[in-house]
Amino acid sequence: MAQRAIREYDGKAIFSKHWEEYFGGFHYGFKSVLVTSGAELKAKAQEHGFEWLKREPLVAKPDMLFGKRGKNDLVLFKTAKPGDVTLDAAAAWIDAKMAGTTTLLSGQHGQLSHFIVEPFTPHSQAQEYYISATTVGEDDVLYMSAEGGMEVEEGWDEKVNHIAIPIMMSDADMEHAIKANVPKDIPAKDKEKFTSFAIQFFKFYRDMNFAYLEINPIVMLDNNEMAILDLVARLDDTAGYLMAEKWGEIEYPTAFGMEDQSPEEKAIAEADAKSGASLKLTILNPLGRIWTMVAGGGASVVYADTIADLSGDVKDLANYGEYSGGPTTGETKFYAETVLDLMTRHKDPKGRDKILIIGGAIANFTDVAKTFTGIIQAFENYATKMKAHNTRIYVRRGGPNYEKGLKDIKEAADRLGLYIEVYGPETHVTDIVRMALAK
Amino acid sequence: MGALFTKETQAIFWNNNTSAIQRMLDYDYTISRTKPSVAAIVAPTSNNKFEKFFYGPDEIMVPVFRNTKEASEAFPKADVLLNFASFRTAYDVTMEAIAIKGQFKTIMVTAEGIPERLARKMNQAARDAGVIVIGPATVGGISPGAFKIANVGGTIENIVNSKLHRAGSCGLVTRSGGLFNELSNIIAINADGISEGVAIGGDRFVGSVFIDNLLRMESNPDVKYMILLGEVGGTEEYKVIDAVKSGKIKKPIIAWCIGTIAKHFSSGVQFGHAGASANADAETAAAKNKAMAEAGIFVPESFNDLPNKIKEVYTNLKAKGVIKDIVEPELRTVPKVRRAKEFICTISDDRGDEATYAGYPISSVATPDTGFGIGDVISLLWFKKRYPKWATEFIETVIKTVADHGPAVSGAHNAKVTARAGKDVISSLVTGLLTIGPRFGGAIDDAAKYFKYAHDHNMTPADFINYMKKEGKTISGIGHRIKSVRNPDLRVSGLKKFAAGNFPATPLLDFALEVEKLTTSKKDNLILNVDGTIGILMVDMWRALGYPEDEIDGFIDAGTLNAFFVVGRSIGFIGHILDEKRLGMPMYRHPMDDILYNVEKATDL
């Protein structure tokens, strides 16, 4: 993976942890809690340091990576009038929101589970600003606007100033560029403060290895108090080994609407984390008819493309994934058994054969016969079930020792009474999909 | 610009990845390269000086260095770095290589998952320095018939099947390494193979992108058309479209972006590489395929249809005469079964008509008319070099000087006692030689070592004396039992005279004589002795012969100086042994009254 979204709460926690170091001269309270039920919120209010939950009016909203929570009517900030939400009201609202499923304006659909609760911050629209940074092409880009709040996306080009900051730019040049580009419509009284904050914000974004960081709005209160009302952040998780201490405990939640990973997907992800090889599995449709076990990241994509193109119905494609980087026989067996088990759970609704695509390009260094040994062992355990689902197996592979691999897998399938066709590099990599669907 | 690699290209391989290096050398042998494509290996934690590899049926030694700088100094023409460091160190290795000015034209980085910010810095630093970075997260690239990076192309059988052993007419650029091989195969089946190919790498930020490679291929007359295999995500393909539209690229391009599946899934599923995630409509595979087709790039109906499109474009170019027939080259076959050699010999060879010493037949060095003396033979067999006359004469002078020093020294005494016990020449000689070490003869090594150390570190003679005092060591090579300033050792005088008359320069001896001035001012017999003079003059000899300091240090560490003493003194020992045999002296028993007996009863514990 690379860039991964984190919760608003975790993003704010990183700010808070490094605030003194980066944002000298400003103050940030980090009054936020992340809860997964109304009861948890109430329990939190009893803890030392969280008395504000009982004393101050609150704001509650889901913290599940999706944006436009205001437009989706998922921000609780008033009962009768803004700023009157009590602890009880917030807890009740959270429980109510969790009770059913939620459909967003975007069509994403799922169960709400995580909420961030904070004090209500009275302020005026004039105190709201916008700031964000991300990578565009090869450069970092800092975006600033005098208008914060959710309306900023309308009229982006007129309202937002942006500055490209090349990776090798010196701090002095970067600071100069930001100073020169601070939006003109920021009031004079805030201008110096905003400039200073923007420079610090960029350094923080850069040093903390964020891939994307947006505060909308950032509210500049009196006495240099800053309120981060809404935050969106993605981290470059490849920097994780450098940042473990600076980031602290970080969770990468699944996107809202994508069901949480199935036990099988989790098991493969765990095996992947332990292995030097790569093992990936995503279930797209458990009832799907075409199952794939493809070696290599690029090849797995072209098989998925071709199945979607040729089957006429993308729902036929049951899974997406790949194994590569020379997995051991044991790892391949585990991967294969996981796929075979999923494949033989449900009959095809239309009564058609199941198709198993064991595909792959010509390997650079993976020993094909060795990986196929693991698949053959899985066949032996699942042959009966595979036959019960009229499974047709199509194999295509090349690379080190492929002749032996193809011969072994053909012999094993014949011995077990499984339908199989095997092809080597002389056959186009994805042509087995055409053959399987033509029959 | 032009071809990325030629048949002369040599690489420095960072990380001792023996299987990948062996594959490169097998490829080199197959295509009959004159020089191996891997000049040197960098392995920071290795203590080996070289690694053995097969080259066809034979074996060759590839030197191993602890860091890139040393490797590049030894191989200034090796202009490719194959950086196989892990994602944790790949950035540092690349930056260090870029900083070696003028060395590397191309750096390939294989690690996947280098932090994005570091990858961007690395790529920018390379661009600023005019270095092409291939990767990160790539299997590399190939110029068929010239140079192959690491594992590209897979096994040698697949390489030949995919026609990667000789140049075809296609320039291939992919993101994926796995599909690179596959495309090579498809192009071999449907056209005449590739002329040059690069897998740019799967990470979001890679050094050279599609357009960099395609522009180079446009300028390479051996490339007649290009194939681009892109992916969903990113906007790099649009730079290619712009280059086609503006006429910067005129050669035909066949292109396809994989990942058309992504449109069926709103979010959350990552299809393919880290770089493969569409953040906007224009970044989808479908949009890019459409835009490329509109720009006049040949785009197939689907990936499955790509072979037909390649065949169509190739056949068309062939019919137009743009692509000519290829004469298939002769191939050498790498033996299936090879056995690694247990021993290595680099000094002499008895396999031909006549055995040789470092390439010189024995008959050409043996008789007086050849002009070779024993010093020449030593220089050939010990140093694999032909030394000039003054140096071989110096070696002979040393051997003659140390040949014997009377019967009382420990080695000669031992040899005599053994001979009198009735033992043979070899046993007797060995007992004599076994005494040579730190106290007997070993001063030559230590004198060379410490005087050289002082001189290398710009110590003054006074500094040196203080330094040795602090270390708690007597100065090897200084001091004599009998001889003194007023009663000089004539062997030393002879050596000094020879050096003054024949050596181009004697900086270390000059330094040692300054030290002697100070030591003899304290005590008359603290003169530079014969061991010291030999050790010091040997260093001066090697310096004058042009050896680098670390190689001279290597000679000293290996005990080479002692070896001169061993050879010389063996002559004397054998003389004493033969003397004993001739005299027929009886078994020797040491007189008891010459031993102080002081034995107490052991106490119980």
CSV table of C-alpha atoms in Angstrom, one decimal, chain A residues 1-3 108 135 137-140 165-168 202 205-207 209-211 234 236 238-242 255-256 258 282 284 297-302 304-306 308-310 314 317 320 360-366 396 398-403 425-432 434, chain B residues 23 87-89 95 113-118 120-125 127-128 139 151-155 158 161-162 176-179 181-182 185-186 189 204-206 209 231 236 256-274 279 301-307:
chain,number,residue,atom,x,y,z
A,1,MET,CA,0.0,0.0,0.0
A,2,ALA,CA,1.1,3.6,0.1
A,3,GLN,CA,-1.2,6.4,1.0
A,108,GLN,CA,-21.9,4.8,0.0
A,135,THR,CA,1.5,16.0,-3.3
A,137,GLY,CA,2.9,15.5,-9.5
A,138,GLU,CA,6.4,15.7,-8.1
A,139,ASP,CA,5.7,18.7,-5.9
A,140,ASP,CA,4.1,19.4,-2.6
A,165,ILE,CA,6.8,23.5,-3.2
A,166,PRO,CA,9.4,21.4,-5.0
A,167,ILE,CA,10.9,18.6,-2.9
A,168,MET,CA,14.4,20.2,-2.9
A,202,PHE,CA,3.6,22.9,6.0
A,205,TYR,CA,2.8,18.0,7.1
A,206,ARG,CA,6.2,17.4,5.5
A,207,ASP,CA,8.1,16.1,8.5
A,209,ASN,CA,5.1,12.2,6.2
A,210,PHE,CA,1.5,13.0,5.6
A,211,ALA,CA,0.4,12.4,2.0
A,234,ARG,CA,-3.7,10.4,4.8
A,236,ASP,CA,2.4,7.6,3.6
A,238,THR,CA,5.7,3.3,3.7
A,239,ALA,CA,7.3,5.8,6.1
A,240,GLY,CA,5.9,3.8,9.0
A,241,TYR,CA,9.2,2.3,10.0
A,242,LEU,CA,10.6,5.8,10.4
A,255,ALA,CA,-13.4,2.8,3.8
A,256,PHE,CA,-17.0,3.4,4.9
A,258,MET,CA,-16.7,-1.5,2.4
A,282,THR,CA,-10.1,-9.3,-1.7
A,284,LEU,CA,-15.6,-8.9,-4.5
A,297,GLY,CA,0.4,-7.9,-9.2
A,298,GLY,CA,0.3,-6.9,-12.9
A,299,ALA,CA,-1.1,-10.2,-14.1
A,300,SER,CA,-3.8,-10.1,-11.4
A,301,VAL,CA,-5.1,-6.8,-12.8
A,302,VAL,CA,-5.2,-8.0,-16.4
A,304,ALA,CA,-9.6,-9.1,-13.6
A,305,ASP,CA,-9.9,-6.7,-16.6
A,306,THR,CA,-10.4,-9.6,-19.0
A,308,ALA,CA,-14.9,-8.1,-16.5
A,309,ASP,CA,-14.6,-7.5,-20.3
A,310,LEU,CA,-15.5,-11.0,-21.4
A,314,VAL,CA,-18.6,-8.1,-13.4
A,317,LEU,CA,-15.8,-12.2,-10.7
A,320,TYR,CA,-9.3,-10.3,-6.7
A,360,GLY,CA,0.1,-15.8,-14.1
A,361,ALA,CA,2.6,-14.2,-16.4
A,362,ILE,CA,6.1,-15.6,-17.1
A,363,ALA,CA,7.8,-15.5,-13.7
A,364,ASN,CA,11.1,-13.8,-13.3
A,365,PHE,CA,12.4,-15.9,-10.4
A,366,THR,CA,9.5,-17.7,-8.7
A,396,ARG,CA,-1.6,-20.6,-17.6
A,398,GLY,CA,5.5,-19.6,-17.5
A,399,GLY,CA,8.8,-19.0,-15.8
A,400,PRO,CA,11.4,-21.1,-13.9
A,401,ASN,CA,10.5,-24.8,-13.9
A,402,TYR,CA,7.1,-24.2,-15.5
A,403,GLU,CA,7.0,-27.4,-17.6
A,425,PRO,CA,3.9,-19.2,-22.4
A,426,GLU,CA,2.9,-20.0,-26.0
A,427,THR,CA,-0.7,-19.1,-25.0
A,428,HIS,CA,-1.5,-15.5,-24.4
A,429,VAL,CA,-1.6,-14.8,-20.7
A,430,THR,CA,-5.3,-14.0,-20.5
A,431,ASP,CA,-6.6,-16.2,-23.3
A,432,ILE,CA,-7.6,-18.9,-20.8
A,434,ARG,CA,-11.8,-16.5,-23.2
B,23,ARG,CA,21.7,-15.0,-14.1
B,87,PHE,CA,13.6,-0.3,1.4
B,88,ARG,CA,15.3,0.9,4.5
B,89,THR,CA,18.7,1.5,3.0
B,95,MET,CA,22.2,9.2,-2.7
B,113,GLY,CA,8.0,0.7,-0.4
B,114,ILE,CA,10.7,3.4,0.0
B,115,PRO,CA,9.0,6.3,1.9
B,116,GLU,CA,7.4,8.5,-0.8
B,117,ARG,CA,9.2,11.7,0.4
B,118,LEU,CA,12.6,9.9,0.3
B,120,ARG,CA,10.9,11.9,-4.4
B,121,LYS,CA,14.2,13.4,-3.0
B,122,MET,CA,16.2,10.6,-4.5
B,123,ASN,CA,14.5,10.9,-7.9
B,124,GLN,CA,15.0,14.7,-8.0
B,125,ALA,CA,18.7,14.4,-6.9
B,127,ARG,CA,17.5,14.2,-12.2
B,128,ASP,CA,19.6,17.2,-11.1
B,139,VAL,CA,12.8,-5.8,-11.9
B,151,ASN,CA,16.4,-11.2,-12.9
B,152,VAL,CA,14.7,-9.5,-15.9
B,153,GLY,CA,13.6,-12.2,-18.4
B,154,GLY,CA,13.7,-15.0,-15.9
B,155,THR,CA,15.5,-18.2,-16.8
B,158,ASN,CA,12.8,-18.1,-21.3
B,161,ASN,CA,12.3,-18.2,-26.1
B,162,SER,CA,11.3,-14.6,-25.7
B,176,SER,CA,4.9,-4.0,-13.9
B,177,GLY,CA,7.9,-6.2,-13.8
B,178,GLY,CA,5.9,-9.5,-14.1
B,179,LEU,CA,4.1,-8.2,-17.2
B,181,ASN,CA,8.4,-10.6,-19.1
B,182,GLU,CA,5.0,-11.4,-20.5
B,185,ASN,CA,7.1,-13.0,-24.8
B,186,ILE,CA,4.1,-11.6,-26.7
B,189,ILE,CA,5.7,-14.4,-30.7
B,204,ARG,CA,3.9,6.0,-6.8
B,205,PHE,CA,7.1,7.9,-7.3
B,206,VAL,CA,9.6,6.4,-9.7
B,209,VAL,CA,8.7,7.7,-16.1
B,231,GLU,CA,-1.9,1.3,-15.5
B,236,GLU,CA,2.0,9.9,-16.9
B,256,TRP,CA,-2.7,-0.1,-23.2
B,257,CYS,CA,-3.5,0.8,-19.7
B,258,ILE,CA,-4.4,-2.1,-17.4
B,259,GLY,CA,-7.0,-1.8,-14.6
B,260,THR,CA,-10.2,-1.2,-16.6
B,261,ILE,CA,-11.8,-3.3,-13.9
B,262,ALA,CA,-11.5,-0.5,-11.4
B,263,LYS,CA,-14.5,1.4,-12.8
B,264,HIS,CA,-16.7,-1.3,-11.5
B,265,PHE,CA,-15.7,-0.7,-7.9
B,266,SER,CA,-16.3,2.7,-6.3
B,267,SER,CA,-13.4,2.6,-3.8
B,268,GLY,CA,-11.5,0.6,-1.3
B,269,VAL,CA,-10.1,-2.1,-3.7
B,270,GLN,CA,-6.6,-1.4,-4.8
B,271,PHE,CA,-6.1,-3.0,-8.2
B,272,GLY,CA,-2.4,-3.4,-8.8
B,273,HIS,CA,0.5,-1.4,-7.6
B,274,ALA,CA,0.9,1.4,-5.1
B,279,ASN,CA,-8.0,9.9,-8.0
B,301,GLU,CA,-9.8,-3.4,-27.9
B,302,SER,CA,-8.7,-5.1,-24.7
B,303,PHE,CA,-5.6,-6.5,-23.1
B,304,ASN,CA,-6.5,-9.9,-24.6
B,305,ASP,CA,-6.4,-8.3,-28.1
B,306,LEU,CA,-3.0,-6.7,-27.6
B,307,PRO,CA,-1.1,-9.5,-29.4
